[in-house]
Amino acid sequence: MTMNTPRLSAACLTAVLVGAALVSGANAQANCDTYGKLALQQEQENVDAKCGFSGPAWSPDLKAHVAWCASVGPDQWKIQLQSRKQQLDACKAK
């Protein structure tokens, strides 16, 4: 007894791969939107605690944070969030 294995046509396979890429892209955009909002929250903590941090990582510009996030991999933006958190924690501990 032989089993017939369904085969995907090239067009169907391409559609599946393109769909996966779009979902991946949508997730990346959602991640960067979240990153941007968290970056703004950290900037507000910086201002409220009078820490005095400045530079691109401490920008109050949401679009700048989202654009930067989109230009790097997830590991980099996660490190950036952690770095700002550590700086804020150190400032607040003083």
Short mmCIF file of N, CA and C in Angstrom, two decimals:
data_model
loop_
_atom_site.label_atom_id
_atom_site.label_comp_id
_atom_site.label_asym_id
_atom_site.label_seq_id
_atom_site.Cartn_x
_atom_site.Cartn_y
_atom_site.Cartn_z
N MET A 1 0.84 -1.17 0.00
CA MET A 1 0.00 0.00 0.00
C MET A 1 0.89 1.23 0.00
N THR A 2 0.68 2.09 -0.94
CA THR A 2 1.48 3.31 -1.02
C THR A 2 0.63 4.47 -0.56
N MET A 3 1.31 5.44 0.04
CA MET A 3 0.60 6.64 0.50
C MET A 3 0.92 7.77 -0.45
N ASN A 4 -0.08 8.50 -0.79
CA ASN A 4 0.13 9.68 -1.61
C ASN A 4 0.41 10.85 -0.68
N THR A 5 1.57 11.44 -0.83
CA THR A 5 1.92 12.59 -0.02
C THR A 5 1.51 13.85 -0.77
N PRO A 6 0.74 14.70 -0.16
CA PRO A 6 0.35 15.92 -0.86
C PRO A 6 1.58 16.78 -1.12
N ARG A 7 1.60 17.37 -2.28
CA ARG A 7 2.71 18.24 -2.65
C ARG A 7 2.19 19.66 -2.81
N LEU A 8 2.97 20.57 -2.32
CA LEU A 8 2.62 21.97 -2.49
C LEU A 8 3.16 22.44 -3.82
N SER A 9 2.36 23.16 -4.55
CA SER A 9 2.86 23.75 -5.79
C SER A 9 3.84 24.85 -5.44
N ALA A 10 4.66 25.23 -6.38
CA ALA A 10 5.63 26.30 -6.14
C ALA A 10 4.92 27.59 -5.77
N ALA A 11 3.81 27.87 -6.43
CA ALA A 11 3.06 29.09 -6.13
C ALA A 11 2.49 29.04 -4.71
N CYS A 12 1.98 27.89 -4.32
CA CYS A 12 1.42 27.74 -2.98
C CYS A 12 2.52 27.87 -1.93
N LEU A 13 3.66 27.24 -2.17
CA LEU A 13 4.78 27.33 -1.25
C LEU A 13 5.26 28.76 -1.12
N THR A 14 5.35 29.46 -2.24
CA THR A 14 5.77 30.87 -2.22
C THR A 14 4.79 31.70 -1.40
N ALA A 15 3.51 31.46 -1.58
CA ALA A 15 2.49 32.19 -0.83
C ALA A 15 2.63 31.94 0.67
N VAL A 16 2.90 30.69 1.04
CA VAL A 16 3.08 30.36 2.45
C VAL A 16 4.30 31.09 3.01
N LEU A 17 5.40 31.09 2.27
CA LEU A 17 6.62 31.76 2.73
C LEU A 17 6.45 33.26 2.81
N VAL A 18 5.79 33.86 1.83
CA VAL A 18 5.55 35.31 1.86
C VAL A 18 4.64 35.65 3.04
N GLY A 19 3.62 34.84 3.26
CA GLY A 19 2.73 35.07 4.40
C GLY A 19 3.48 35.00 5.71
N ALA A 20 4.38 34.03 5.84
CA ALA A 20 5.19 33.91 7.06
C ALA A 20 6.08 35.13 7.23
N ALA A 21 6.63 35.62 6.15
CA ALA A 21 7.50 36.80 6.22
C ALA A 21 6.70 38.02 6.65
N LEU A 22 5.47 38.15 6.13
CA LEU A 22 4.64 39.29 6.52
C LEU A 22 4.26 39.22 7.98
N VAL A 23 3.92 38.04 8.47
CA VAL A 23 3.60 37.89 9.89
C VAL A 23 4.83 38.23 10.72
N SER A 24 5.98 37.75 10.29
CA SER A 24 7.22 38.06 10.99
C SER A 24 7.46 39.57 10.99
N GLY A 25 7.25 40.21 9.85
CA GLY A 25 7.42 41.66 9.76
C GLY A 25 6.44 42.40 10.65
N ALA A 26 5.20 41.90 10.71
CA ALA A 26 4.20 42.52 11.57
C ALA A 26 4.60 42.39 13.03
N ASN A 27 5.13 41.23 13.41
CA ASN A 27 5.58 41.04 14.78
C ASN A 27 6.74 41.96 15.09
N ALA A 28 7.65 42.11 14.14
CA ALA A 28 8.80 43.01 14.35
C ALA A 28 8.31 44.44 14.55
N GLN A 29 7.32 44.87 13.77
CA GLN A 29 6.79 46.22 13.92
C GLN A 29 6.12 46.38 15.27
N ALA A 30 5.35 45.38 15.69
CA ALA A 30 4.70 45.45 17.00
C ALA A 30 5.75 45.50 18.10
N ASN A 31 6.82 44.71 17.96
CA ASN A 31 7.90 44.74 18.95
C ASN A 31 8.53 46.11 19.00
N CYS A 32 8.76 46.72 17.84
CA CYS A 32 9.39 48.05 17.82
C CYS A 32 8.46 49.12 18.35
N ASP A 33 7.16 48.97 18.11
CA ASP A 33 6.21 49.92 18.70
C ASP A 33 6.26 49.83 20.22
N THR A 34 6.31 48.61 20.74
CA THR A 34 6.41 48.40 22.19
C THR A 34 7.74 48.93 22.70
N TYR A 35 8.82 48.64 21.98
CA TYR A 35 10.14 49.17 22.37
C TYR A 35 10.09 50.69 22.48
N GLY A 36 9.51 51.34 21.48
CA GLY A 36 9.44 52.80 21.48
C GLY A 36 8.68 53.33 22.69
N LYS A 37 7.57 52.70 23.02
CA LYS A 37 6.78 53.14 24.18
C LYS A 37 7.56 52.95 25.48
N LEU A 38 8.27 51.82 25.59
CA LEU A 38 9.09 51.59 26.78
C LEU A 38 10.24 52.60 26.86
N ALA A 39 10.84 52.91 25.73
CA ALA A 39 11.93 53.89 25.70
C ALA A 39 11.42 55.25 26.18
N LEU A 40 10.22 55.63 25.75
CA LEU A 40 9.66 56.91 26.20
C LEU A 40 9.36 56.89 27.69
N GLN A 41 8.88 55.76 28.20
CA GLN A 41 8.65 55.65 29.64
C GLN A 41 9.96 55.82 30.41
N GLN A 42 11.02 55.20 29.89
CA GLN A 42 12.32 55.32 30.56
C GLN A 42 12.83 56.76 30.48
N GLU A 43 12.61 57.43 29.36
CA GLU A 43 13.01 58.83 29.24
C GLU A 43 12.24 59.69 30.24
N GLN A 44 10.96 59.39 30.41
CA GLN A 44 10.16 60.15 31.39
C GLN A 44 10.68 59.91 32.80
N GLU A 45 11.07 58.68 33.12
CA GLU A 45 11.67 58.38 34.43
C GLU A 45 12.97 59.18 34.59
N ASN A 46 13.74 59.27 33.53
CA ASN A 46 14.98 60.05 33.53
C ASN A 46 14.70 61.50 33.91
N VAL A 47 13.68 62.07 33.28
CA VAL A 47 13.31 63.47 33.54
C VAL A 47 12.77 63.61 34.97
N ASP A 48 11.85 62.72 35.34
CA ASP A 48 11.22 62.81 36.67
C ASP A 48 12.24 62.67 37.80
N ALA A 49 13.20 61.78 37.63
CA ALA A 49 14.21 61.54 38.67
C ALA A 49 15.40 62.52 38.56
N LYS A 50 15.32 63.40 37.55
CA LYS A 50 16.39 64.39 37.33
C LYS A 50 17.77 63.71 37.19
N CYS A 51 17.79 62.60 36.43
CA CYS A 51 19.04 61.87 36.23
C CYS A 51 19.97 62.60 35.26
N GLY A 52 19.40 63.30 34.31
CA GLY A 52 20.21 64.09 33.38
C GLY A 52 20.80 63.30 32.22
N PHE A 53 20.31 62.09 31.97
CA PHE A 53 20.82 61.32 30.83
C PHE A 53 20.36 61.98 29.54
N SER A 54 21.24 61.96 28.53
CA SER A 54 20.90 62.58 27.25
C SER A 54 21.47 61.75 26.11
N GLY A 55 21.18 62.16 24.92
CA GLY A 55 21.64 61.46 23.73
C GLY A 55 20.50 60.70 23.07
N PRO A 56 20.78 60.04 21.95
CA PRO A 56 19.73 59.37 21.20
C PRO A 56 18.95 58.32 22.01
N ALA A 57 19.62 57.62 22.90
CA ALA A 57 18.92 56.60 23.70
C ALA A 57 17.88 57.22 24.64
N TRP A 58 18.05 58.51 24.92
CA TRP A 58 17.16 59.19 25.86
C TRP A 58 16.27 60.21 25.17
N SER A 59 16.07 60.06 23.88
CA SER A 59 15.25 60.98 23.10
C SER A 59 13.78 60.88 23.50
N PRO A 60 13.06 62.00 23.49
CA PRO A 60 11.62 61.96 23.72
C PRO A 60 10.82 61.72 22.42
N ASP A 61 11.52 61.36 21.34
CA ASP A 61 10.91 61.18 20.02
C ASP A 61 10.58 59.72 19.76
N LEU A 62 9.30 59.37 19.85
CA LEU A 62 8.85 57.99 19.65
C LEU A 62 9.29 57.46 18.29
N LYS A 63 9.11 58.25 17.24
CA LYS A 63 9.45 57.78 15.89
C LYS A 63 10.93 57.45 15.78
N ALA A 64 11.78 58.21 16.44
CA ALA A 64 13.22 57.94 16.40
C ALA A 64 13.54 56.59 17.06
N HIS A 65 12.89 56.30 18.18
CA HIS A 65 13.11 55.02 18.86
C HIS A 65 12.61 53.85 18.02
N VAL A 66 11.44 53.99 17.42
CA VAL A 66 10.87 52.92 16.59
C VAL A 66 11.75 52.69 15.36
N ALA A 67 12.22 53.77 14.75
CA ALA A 67 13.09 53.65 13.56
C ALA A 67 14.40 52.96 13.93
N TRP A 68 14.98 53.34 15.07
CA TRP A 68 16.23 52.70 15.49
C TRP A 68 16.00 51.21 15.72
N CYS A 69 14.93 50.87 16.41
CA CYS A 69 14.59 49.48 16.69
C CYS A 69 14.48 48.69 15.39
N ALA A 70 13.82 49.26 14.40
CA ALA A 70 13.62 48.57 13.13
C ALA A 70 14.93 48.37 12.37
N SER A 71 15.96 49.13 12.74
CA SER A 71 17.25 49.03 12.04
C SER A 71 18.21 48.05 12.69
N VAL A 72 17.82 47.48 13.84
CA VAL A 72 18.69 46.55 14.55
C VAL A 72 17.93 45.26 14.85
N GLY A 73 18.64 44.26 15.29
CA GLY A 73 18.00 43.00 15.66
C GLY A 73 17.43 43.07 17.06
N PRO A 74 16.58 42.10 17.40
CA PRO A 74 15.94 42.09 18.72
C PRO A 74 16.93 42.06 19.88
N ASP A 75 18.06 41.39 19.69
CA ASP A 75 19.04 41.35 20.77
C ASP A 75 19.53 42.74 21.12
N GLN A 76 19.73 43.59 20.09
CA GLN A 76 20.25 44.93 20.35
C GLN A 76 19.25 45.81 21.06
N TRP A 77 17.97 45.78 20.63
CA TRP A 77 17.03 46.66 21.32
C TRP A 77 16.73 46.17 22.73
N LYS A 78 16.81 44.87 22.95
CA LYS A 78 16.62 44.35 24.31
C LYS A 78 17.77 44.80 25.21
N ILE A 79 18.99 44.77 24.68
CA ILE A 79 20.15 45.24 25.43
C ILE A 79 20.01 46.73 25.75
N GLN A 80 19.51 47.50 24.79
CA GLN A 80 19.33 48.94 25.00
C GLN A 80 18.33 49.21 26.11
N LEU A 81 17.21 48.48 26.12
CA LEU A 81 16.23 48.65 27.20
C LEU A 81 16.85 48.33 28.55
N GLN A 82 17.60 47.23 28.61
CA GLN A 82 18.23 46.81 29.86
C GLN A 82 19.27 47.83 30.31
N SER A 83 20.03 48.36 29.38
CA SER A 83 21.05 49.35 29.70
C SER A 83 20.43 50.61 30.31
N ARG A 84 19.35 51.09 29.68
CA ARG A 84 18.67 52.27 30.25
C ARG A 84 18.11 51.96 31.63
N LYS A 85 17.56 50.76 31.81
CA LYS A 85 17.02 50.38 33.12
C LYS A 85 18.12 50.39 34.18
N GLN A 86 19.27 49.84 33.83
CA GLN A 86 20.39 49.82 34.79
C GLN A 86 20.84 51.23 35.13
N GLN A 87 20.91 52.10 34.13
CA GLN A 87 21.30 53.48 34.39
C GLN A 87 20.28 54.19 35.29
N LEU A 88 19.00 53.96 35.03
CA LEU A 88 17.97 54.56 35.86
C LEU A 88 18.01 54.04 37.29
N ASP A 89 18.20 52.73 37.43
CA ASP A 89 18.29 52.14 38.77
C ASP A 89 19.45 52.74 39.55
N ALA A 90 20.59 52.91 38.89
CA ALA A 90 21.76 53.49 39.55
C ALA A 90 21.50 54.95 39.93
N CYS A 91 20.85 55.68 39.05
CA CYS A 91 20.54 57.07 39.34
C CYS A 91 19.58 57.19 40.53
N LYS A 92 18.55 56.36 40.55
CA LYS A 92 17.56 56.41 41.62
C LYS A 92 18.12 55.94 42.96
N ALA A 93 19.17 55.13 42.91
CA ALA A 93 19.77 54.60 44.14
C ALA A 93 20.63 55.66 44.85
N LYS A 94 20.94 56.73 44.15
CA LYS A 94 21.80 57.77 44.75
C LYS A 94 21.04 58.63 45.73
#
